CSV table of N, CA and C and ligand atoms in Angstrom, one decimal:
chain,number,residue,atom,x,y,z
A,1,MET,N,40.3,-3.8,2.3
A,1,MET,CA,39.3,-3.3,3.4
A,1,MET,C,38.5,-4.4,4.0
A,2,SER,N,38.9,-4.6,5.4
A,2,SER,CA,38.6,-5.8,6.1
A,2,SER,C,37.1,-5.8,6.4
A,3,ASP,N,36.3,-4.6,6.4
A,3,ASP,CA,34.9,-4.7,6.6
A,3,ASP,C,34.1,-4.5,5.5
A,4,CYS,N,34.7,-4.7,4.3
A,4,CYS,CA,33.9,-4.5,3.0
A,4,CYS,C,33.3,-5.7,2.6
A,5,ILE,N,32.0,-5.9,2.4
A,5,ILE,CA,31.3,-7.0,2.0
A,5,ILE,C,31.7,-7.6,0.6
A,6,PHE,N,32.0,-6.6,-0.4
A,6,PHE,CA,32.3,-7.1,-1.6
A,6,PHE,C,33.9,-7.5,-1.6
A,7,CYS,N,34.6,-7.0,-0.8
A,7,CYS,CA,36.0,-7.6,-0.7
A,7,CYS,C,36.1,-8.9,-0.2
A,8,LYS,N,35.1,-9.2,0.9
A,8,LYS,CA,34.9,-10.4,1.4
A,8,LYS,C,34.4,-11.4,0.3
A,9,ILE,N,33.5,-11.0,-0.4
A,9,ILE,CA,33.0,-11.9,-1.5
A,9,ILE,C,34.1,-12.2,-2.6
A,10,ALA,N,34.9,-11.0,-3.0
A,10,ALA,CA,36.0,-11.3,-3.9
A,10,ALA,C,37.0,-12.3,-3.2
A,11,ALA,N,37.2,-12.3,-1.9
A,11,ALA,CA,38.1,-13.1,-1.3
A,11,ALA,C,37.6,-14.5,-1.0
A,12,LYS,N,36.4,-14.8,-1.3
A,12,LYS,CA,35.6,-16.0,-1.1
A,12,LYS,C,35.3,-16.3,0.4
A,13,GLN,N,35.3,-15.3,1.1
A,13,GLN,CA,35.0,-15.4,2.5
A,13,GLN,C,33.6,-15.4,2.8
A,14,ILE,N,32.7,-14.8,1.8
A,14,ILE,CA,31.3,-15.0,1.9
A,14,ILE,C,30.8,-15.7,0.7
A,15,PRO,N,30.1,-16.8,0.8
A,15,PRO,CA,29.6,-17.5,-0.4
A,15,PRO,C,28.7,-16.7,-1.2
A,16,THR,N,28.8,-16.6,-2.6
A,16,THR,CA,28.0,-16.1,-3.5
A,16,THR,C,27.8,-16.8,-4.8
A,17,GLN,N,26.9,-16.6,-5.6
A,17,GLN,CA,26.7,-17.4,-7.0
A,17,GLN,C,27.6,-16.6,-8.0
A,18,VAL,N,28.8,-17.1,-8.1
A,18,VAL,CA,29.7,-16.5,-9.2
A,18,VAL,C,29.2,-16.9,-10.5
A,19,VAL,N,29.2,-16.0,-11.5
A,19,VAL,CA,28.8,-16.1,-12.9
A,19,VAL,C,30.0,-15.9,-13.7
A,20,TYR,N,31.1,-15.1,-13.3
A,20,TYR,CA,32.2,-14.8,-14.1
A,20,TYR,C,33.3,-14.4,-13.3
A,21,GLU,N,34.5,-14.9,-13.6
A,21,GLU,CA,35.8,-14.4,-12.7
A,21,GLU,C,36.9,-14.5,-13.7
A,22,ASP,N,37.8,-13.5,-13.7
A,22,ASP,CA,39.0,-13.6,-14.2
A,22,ASP,C,40.1,-12.9,-13.1
A,23,THR,N,41.3,-12.5,-13.6
A,23,THR,CA,42.1,-12.3,-12.5
A,23,THR,C,41.9,-10.9,-11.6
A,24,ASP,N,41.0,-10.2,-12.4
A,24,ASP,CA,40.8,-8.8,-11.8
A,24,ASP,C,39.3,-8.4,-11.5
A,25,VAL,N,38.4,-9.2,-11.9
A,25,VAL,CA,37.0,-8.9,-12.1
A,25,VAL,C,36.2,-10.2,-11.6
A,26,LEU,N,35.1,-9.9,-10.9
A,26,LEU,CA,34.3,-11.1,-10.4
A,26,LEU,C,32.8,-10.6,-10.7
A,27,ALA,N,32.0,-11.6,-11.2
A,27,ALA,CA,30.5,-11.1,-11.2
A,27,ALA,C,29.8,-12.1,-10.6
A,28,PHE,N,28.8,-11.8,-9.7
A,28,PHE,CA,27.9,-12.7,-9.1
A,28,PHE,C,26.4,-12.2,-9.1
A,29,LYS,N,25.6,-13.1,-8.7
A,29,LYS,CA,24.2,-12.7,-8.5
A,29,LYS,C,23.7,-11.8,-7.4
A,30,ASP,N,22.9,-10.7,-7.6
A,30,ASP,CA,22.6,-9.9,-6.5
A,30,ASP,C,21.7,-10.6,-5.7
A,31,ILE,N,21.8,-10.4,-4.3
A,31,ILE,CA,21.1,-11.2,-3.3
A,31,ILE,C,19.7,-10.8,-3.3
A,32,ASN,N,19.3,-9.6,-3.8
A,32,ASN,CA,18.1,-9.1,-3.8
A,32,ASN,C,17.5,-8.5,-5.1
A,33,PRO,N,17.3,-9.5,-6.1
A,33,PRO,CA,17.4,-9.1,-7.6
A,33,PRO,C,16.1,-8.2,-7.8
A,34,LYS,N,16.3,-7.2,-8.7
A,34,LYS,CA,15.3,-6.3,-9.1
A,34,LYS,C,14.8,-6.7,-10.5
A,35,ALA,N,15.4,-7.7,-11.0
A,35,ALA,CA,15.0,-8.0,-12.5
A,35,ALA,C,15.2,-9.7,-12.5
A,36,PRO,N,14.6,-10.3,-13.5
A,36,PRO,CA,14.9,-11.6,-13.6
A,36,PRO,C,16.4,-12.2,-13.6
A,37,THR,N,17.2,-11.2,-14.3
A,37,THR,CA,18.5,-11.3,-14.2
A,37,THR,C,19.1,-10.1,-13.6
A,38,HIS,N,19.8,-10.3,-12.5
A,38,HIS,CA,20.5,-9.1,-11.8
A,38,HIS,C,21.9,-9.5,-11.2
A,39,LEU,N,22.9,-9.0,-11.9
A,39,LEU,CA,24.2,-9.3,-11.6
A,39,LEU,C,24.9,-8.3,-11.2
A,40,LEU,N,26.1,-8.5,-10.3
A,40,LEU,CA,27.0,-7.4,-10.0
A,40,LEU,C,28.3,-7.7,-10.4
A,41,VAL,N,28.9,-6.7,-11.1
A,41,VAL,CA,30.3,-6.9,-11.6
A,41,VAL,C,31.2,-5.9,-10.8
A,42,ILE,N,32.2,-6.6,-10.2
A,42,ILE,CA,33.1,-5.9,-9.3
A,42,ILE,C,34.6,-5.9,-9.7
A,43,PRO,N,35.3,-5.0,-9.3
A,43,PRO,CA,36.8,-5.2,-9.4
A,43,PRO,C,37.1,-6.0,-8.1
A,44,LYS,N,38.1,-6.9,-8.3
A,44,LYS,CA,38.5,-7.6,-7.0
A,44,LYS,C,39.3,-6.7,-6.0
A,45,LYS,N,39.9,-5.6,-6.6
A,45,LYS,CA,40.5,-4.6,-5.8
A,45,LYS,C,39.5,-3.6,-5.3
A,46,HIS,N,39.7,-3.2,-3.9
A,46,HIS,CA,38.7,-2.3,-3.3
A,46,HIS,C,38.9,-0.9,-4.0
A,47,ILE,N,37.8,-0.4,-4.7
A,47,ILE,CA,37.6,0.9,-5.1
A,47,ILE,C,36.3,1.3,-4.7
A,48,GLU,N,36.2,2.5,-3.9
A,48,GLU,CA,34.8,2.8,-3.3
A,48,GLU,C,33.7,3.0,-4.3
A,49,LYS,N,34.0,3.8,-5.2
A,49,LYS,CA,33.1,4.2,-6.3
A,49,LYS,C,33.7,4.6,-7.6
A,50,LEU,N,32.8,4.7,-8.5
A,50,LEU,CA,33.2,5.1,-9.9
A,50,LEU,C,34.2,6.3,-9.9
A,51,SER,N,33.9,7.2,-9.3
A,51,SER,CA,34.6,8.5,-9.4
A,51,SER,C,35.9,8.4,-8.6
A,52,ASP,N,36.2,7.4,-8.1
A,52,ASP,CA,37.5,7.1,-7.4
A,52,ASP,C,38.5,6.5,-8.3
A,53,LEU,N,38.0,6.0,-9.5
A,53,LEU,CA,39.0,5.5,-10.6
A,53,LEU,C,40.0,6.4,-10.9
A,54,GLN,N,41.3,5.9,-11.0
A,54,GLN,CA,42.4,6.6,-11.3
A,54,GLN,C,43.0,6.3,-12.7
A,55,PRO,N,43.9,7.1,-13.3
A,55,PRO,CA,44.3,6.8,-14.6
A,55,PRO,C,45.0,5.4,-14.6
A,56,ALA,N,45.5,5.0,-13.5
A,56,ALA,CA,46.2,3.7,-13.4
A,56,ALA,C,45.2,2.4,-13.4
A,57,ASP,N,43.8,2.8,-13.2
A,57,ASP,CA,42.8,1.9,-13.2
A,57,ASP,C,42.2,1.7,-14.6
A,58,ALA,N,42.6,2.4,-15.6
A,58,ALA,CA,42.0,2.5,-17.0
A,58,ALA,C,42.0,0.9,-17.4
A,59,GLU,N,42.9,0.2,-17.3
A,59,GLU,CA,42.8,-1.2,-17.8
A,59,GLU,C,41.7,-1.9,-17.1
A,60,LEU,N,41.8,-1.9,-15.8
A,60,LEU,CA,40.7,-2.5,-15.0
A,60,LEU,C,39.4,-2.1,-15.3
A,61,GLY,N,39.1,-0.8,-15.5
A,61,GLY,CA,37.8,-0.3,-15.9
A,61,GLY,C,37.4,-1.0,-17.3
A,62,GLY,N,38.3,-1.0,-18.2
A,62,GLY,CA,38.1,-1.6,-19.6
A,62,GLY,C,37.7,-3.3,-19.3
A,63,LYS,N,38.4,-3.8,-18.4
A,63,LYS,CA,38.1,-5.1,-18.2
A,63,LYS,C,36.8,-5.5,-17.7
A,64,MET,N,36.3,-4.5,-16.8
A,64,MET,CA,35.1,-4.6,-16.2
A,64,MET,C,33.9,-4.5,-17.3
A,65,LEU,N,34.2,-3.4,-18.2
A,65,LEU,CA,33.1,-3.2,-19.3
A,65,LEU,C,33.2,-4.4,-20.2
A,66,LEU,N,34.4,-4.9,-20.5
A,66,LEU,CA,34.4,-6.1,-21.4
A,66,LEU,C,33.8,-7.3,-20.9
A,67,ALA,N,33.9,-7.4,-19.5
A,67,ALA,CA,33.3,-8.5,-18.8
A,67,ALA,C,31.8,-8.5,-18.9
A,68,VAL,N,31.2,-7.2,-18.9
A,68,VAL,CA,29.7,-7.1,-19.1
A,68,VAL,C,29.2,-7.9,-20.3
A,69,GLY,N,29.9,-7.5,-21.4
A,69,GLY,CA,29.5,-8.0,-22.8
A,69,GLY,C,29.7,-9.5,-22.8
A,70,LYS,N,30.6,-10.0,-22.2
A,70,LYS,CA,31.0,-11.5,-22.2
A,70,LYS,C,30.0,-12.3,-21.5
A,71,ILE,N,29.6,-11.7,-20.3
A,71,ILE,CA,28.7,-12.4,-19.4
A,71,ILE,C,27.3,-12.4,-20.0
A,72,ALA,N,26.9,-11.1,-20.6
A,72,ALA,CA,25.6,-11.0,-21.4
A,72,ALA,C,25.5,-12.1,-22.5
A,73,GLU,N,26.5,-12.3,-23.2
A,73,GLU,CA,26.5,-13.3,-24.4
A,73,GLU,C,26.4,-14.6,-23.7
A,74,HIS,N,27.2,-14.9,-22.7
A,74,HIS,CA,27.1,-16.2,-22.0
A,74,HIS,C,25.8,-16.7,-21.4
A,75,ILE,N,25.1,-15.7,-20.8
A,75,ILE,CA,23.9,-16.0,-20.1
A,75,ILE,C,22.8,-15.7,-20.9
A,76,GLY,N,23.0,-15.2,-22.2
A,76,GLY,CA,21.8,-15.2,-23.1
A,76,GLY,C,21.0,-13.9,-23.1
A,77,ILE,N,21.4,-12.9,-22.5
A,77,ILE,CA,20.7,-11.6,-22.4
A,77,ILE,C,21.2,-10.6,-23.5
A,78,LYS,N,22.2,-10.9,-24.1
A,78,LYS,CA,22.7,-9.9,-25.0
A,78,LYS,C,21.8,-9.4,-26.1
A,79,ASP,N,21.2,-10.3,-26.8
A,79,ASP,CA,20.3,-9.9,-28.0
A,79,ASP,C,19.0,-9.2,-27.5
A,80,ALA,N,18.5,-9.6,-26.4
A,80,ALA,CA,17.2,-8.9,-26.0
A,80,ALA,C,17.4,-7.5,-25.4
A,81,GLY,N,18.8,-7.4,-24.9
A,81,GLY,CA,19.2,-6.0,-24.3
A,81,GLY,C,19.2,-6.2,-22.9
A,82,PHE,N,19.9,-5.3,-22.1
A,82,PHE,CA,20.0,-5.3,-20.6
A,82,PHE,C,20.3,-3.8,-20.3
A,83,ARG,N,20.3,-3.6,-19.0
A,83,ARG,CA,20.7,-2.3,-18.6
A,83,ARG,C,21.9,-2.4,-17.6
A,84,VAL,N,22.9,-1.5,-17.6
A,84,VAL,CA,23.9,-1.4,-16.7
A,84,VAL,C,23.8,-0.1,-15.9
A,85,VAL,N,23.8,-0.3,-14.6
A,85,VAL,CA,23.6,0.9,-13.7
A,85,VAL,C,24.7,0.9,-12.7
A,86,ILE,N,25.2,2.1,-12.6
A,86,ILE,CA,26.3,2.4,-11.5
A,86,ILE,C,25.8,3.5,-10.6
A,87,ASN,N,25.6,3.1,-9.3
A,87,ASN,CA,25.2,4.2,-8.3
A,87,ASN,C,26.6,4.8,-7.8
A,88,ASN,N,26.7,6.0,-8.0
A,88,ASN,CA,28.0,6.6,-7.5
A,88,ASN,C,27.6,7.7,-6.4
A,89,GLY,N,27.8,7.1,-5.2
A,89,GLY,CA,27.7,8.0,-4.0
A,89,GLY,C,26.3,8.1,-3.5
A,90,LYS,N,26.1,8.9,-2.5
A,90,LYS,CA,24.9,9.0,-1.7
A,90,LYS,C,23.6,9.4,-2.3
A,91,PHE,N,23.7,10.6,-3.3
A,91,PHE,CA,22.5,10.9,-3.9
A,91,PHE,C,22.0,10.0,-5.1
A,92,ALA,N,22.9,9.1,-5.5
A,92,ALA,CA,22.7,8.0,-6.4
A,92,ALA,C,22.0,6.8,-5.8
A,93,GLY,N,22.1,6.8,-4.3
A,93,GLY,CA,21.6,5.6,-3.6
A,93,GLY,C,22.5,4.5,-3.4
A,94,GLN,N,23.9,4.8,-3.7
A,94,GLN,CA,25.0,3.8,-3.4
A,94,GLN,C,25.0,3.2,-2.0
A,95,GLU,N,24.8,2.0,-1.8
A,95,GLU,CA,24.7,1.5,-0.4
A,95,GLU,C,25.9,0.6,0.0
A,96,VAL,N,26.5,0.0,-1.1
A,96,VAL,CA,27.8,-0.7,-0.9
A,96,VAL,C,28.8,0.0,-1.4
A,97,PHE,N,29.9,0.4,-0.6
A,97,PHE,CA,30.9,1.4,-1.1
A,97,PHE,C,32.1,0.5,-1.6
A,98,HIS,N,31.9,-0.3,-2.5
A,98,HIS,CA,32.9,-1.1,-3.2
A,98,HIS,C,32.2,-1.1,-4.7
A,99,LEU,N,32.9,-0.4,-5.7
A,99,LEU,CA,32.3,-0.1,-7.0
A,99,LEU,C,31.8,-1.4,-7.6
A,100,HIS,N,30.6,-1.2,-8.2
A,100,HIS,CA,29.9,-2.4,-8.8
A,100,HIS,C,29.0,-1.9,-10.0
A,101,PHE,N,29.0,-2.6,-10.9
A,101,PHE,CA,28.1,-2.4,-12.0
A,101,PHE,C,26.9,-3.3,-11.9
A,102,HIS,N,25.7,-2.8,-11.8
A,102,HIS,CA,24.4,-3.7,-11.9
A,102,HIS,C,24.2,-4.1,-13.2
A,103,VAL,N,24.0,-5.2,-13.5
A,103,VAL,CA,23.6,-5.8,-14.9
A,103,VAL,C,22.1,-6.4,-14.8
A,104,LEU,N,21.1,-5.6,-15.4
A,104,LEU,CA,19.8,-6.1,-15.2
A,104,LEU,C,19.2,-6.4,-16.4
A,105,GLY,N,18.5,-7.6,-16.6
A,105,GLY,CA,17.9,-8.0,-17.7
A,105,GLY,C,16.8,-9.1,-17.5
A,106,GLY,N,16.2,-9.5,-18.7
A,106,GLY,CA,15.3,-10.5,-18.6
A,106,GLY,C,13.9,-9.8,-18.5
A,107,LYS,N,13.7,-8.6,-18.7
A,107,LYS,CA,12.4,-7.9,-18.7
A,107,LYS,C,12.5,-6.5,-19.4
A,108,GLN,N,11.5,-6.0,-19.9
A,108,GLN,CA,11.5,-4.7,-20.4
A,108,GLN,C,11.7,-3.7,-19.3
A,109,MET,N,12.5,-2.8,-19.4
A,109,MET,CA,12.9,-1.9,-18.4
A,109,MET,C,11.8,-0.7,-18.5
A,110,SER,N,11.2,-0.4,-17.4
A,110,SER,CA,10.2,0.7,-17.5
A,110,SER,C,10.6,2.1,-17.1
A,111,TRP,N,11.7,2.1,-16.5
A,111,TRP,CA,12.1,3.5,-15.9
A,111,TRP,C,13.3,3.9,-16.4
A,112,ASN,N,13.4,5.1,-17.1
A,112,ASN,CA,14.6,5.6,-17.7
A,112,ASN,C,15.1,6.8,-17.2
A,113,PRO,N,16.0,6.9,-16.3
A,113,PRO,CA,16.2,8.1,-15.6
A,113,PRO,C,16.9,9.2,-16.5
A,114,ALA,N,17.6,8.4,-17.6
A,114,ALA,CA,18.5,9.3,-18.4
A,114,ALA,C,17.7,9.9,-19.5
B,201,AMP,P1,24.0,-0.2,-4.4
B,201,AMP,O1,22.8,0.4,-3.9
B,201,AMP,O2,24.2,0.3,-5.9
B,201,AMP,O3,25.2,0.1,-3.6
B,201,AMP,O4,23.8,-1.8,-4.6
B,201,AMP,C1,24.3,-2.7,-3.6
B,201,AMP,C2,23.7,-4.1,-4.2
B,201,AMP,O5,24.3,-5.0,-3.4
B,201,AMP,C3,22.2,-4.2,-3.8
B,201,AMP,O6,21.4,-4.5,-5.1
B,201,AMP,C4,22.1,-5.5,-2.9
B,201,AMP,O7,21.1,-6.2,-3.1
B,201,AMP,C5,23.5,-6.2,-3.2
B,201,AMP,N1,24.1,-6.9,-2.1
B,201,AMP,C6,24.3,-6.6,-0.9
B,201,AMP,N2,25.0,-7.6,-0.2
B,201,AMP,C7,25.0,-8.6,-1.1
B,201,AMP,C8,25.5,-10.0,-1.0
B,201,AMP,N3,26.0,-10.5,0.0
B,201,AMP,N4,25.5,-10.7,-2.3
B,201,AMP,C9,25.0,-10.4,-3.3
B,201,AMP,N5,24.6,-9.0,-3.6
B,201,AMP,C10,24.5,-8.1,-2.3
B,202,ZN,ZN1,35.9,-3.6,-0.9
């Protein structure tokens, strides 16, 4: 996707603060953090949103979830706890249509929509 900002970040065409990378997954700092720690975990491959994941993406989805735990341990937010948010589509407030997990930590979360 030539006009997708997260594809450009994955391709290193736009600089960002990378905190984790493997062959399929990238994690970087959110440009407008809503918590002391606010990271975005993305697949390098363009997938618009969570509900577009296909059975063939099962391994990729698992790698993204495993990356969250590895990152949380590495940056020291695992024991205190953290929140993972996925906005899927318009009603959820998704603004960037390239799948991403928000990883929020470093403070007590005060709002629990679930
Ligand atoms: P969402 O509303 O779930 O689509 O979240 C999109 C997120 O992407 C927001 O938290 C933005 O602050 C973040 N964002 C947008 N552009 C960039 C960028 N160039 N680098 C890092 N984060 C970004
Ligand atoms: Zn993309």
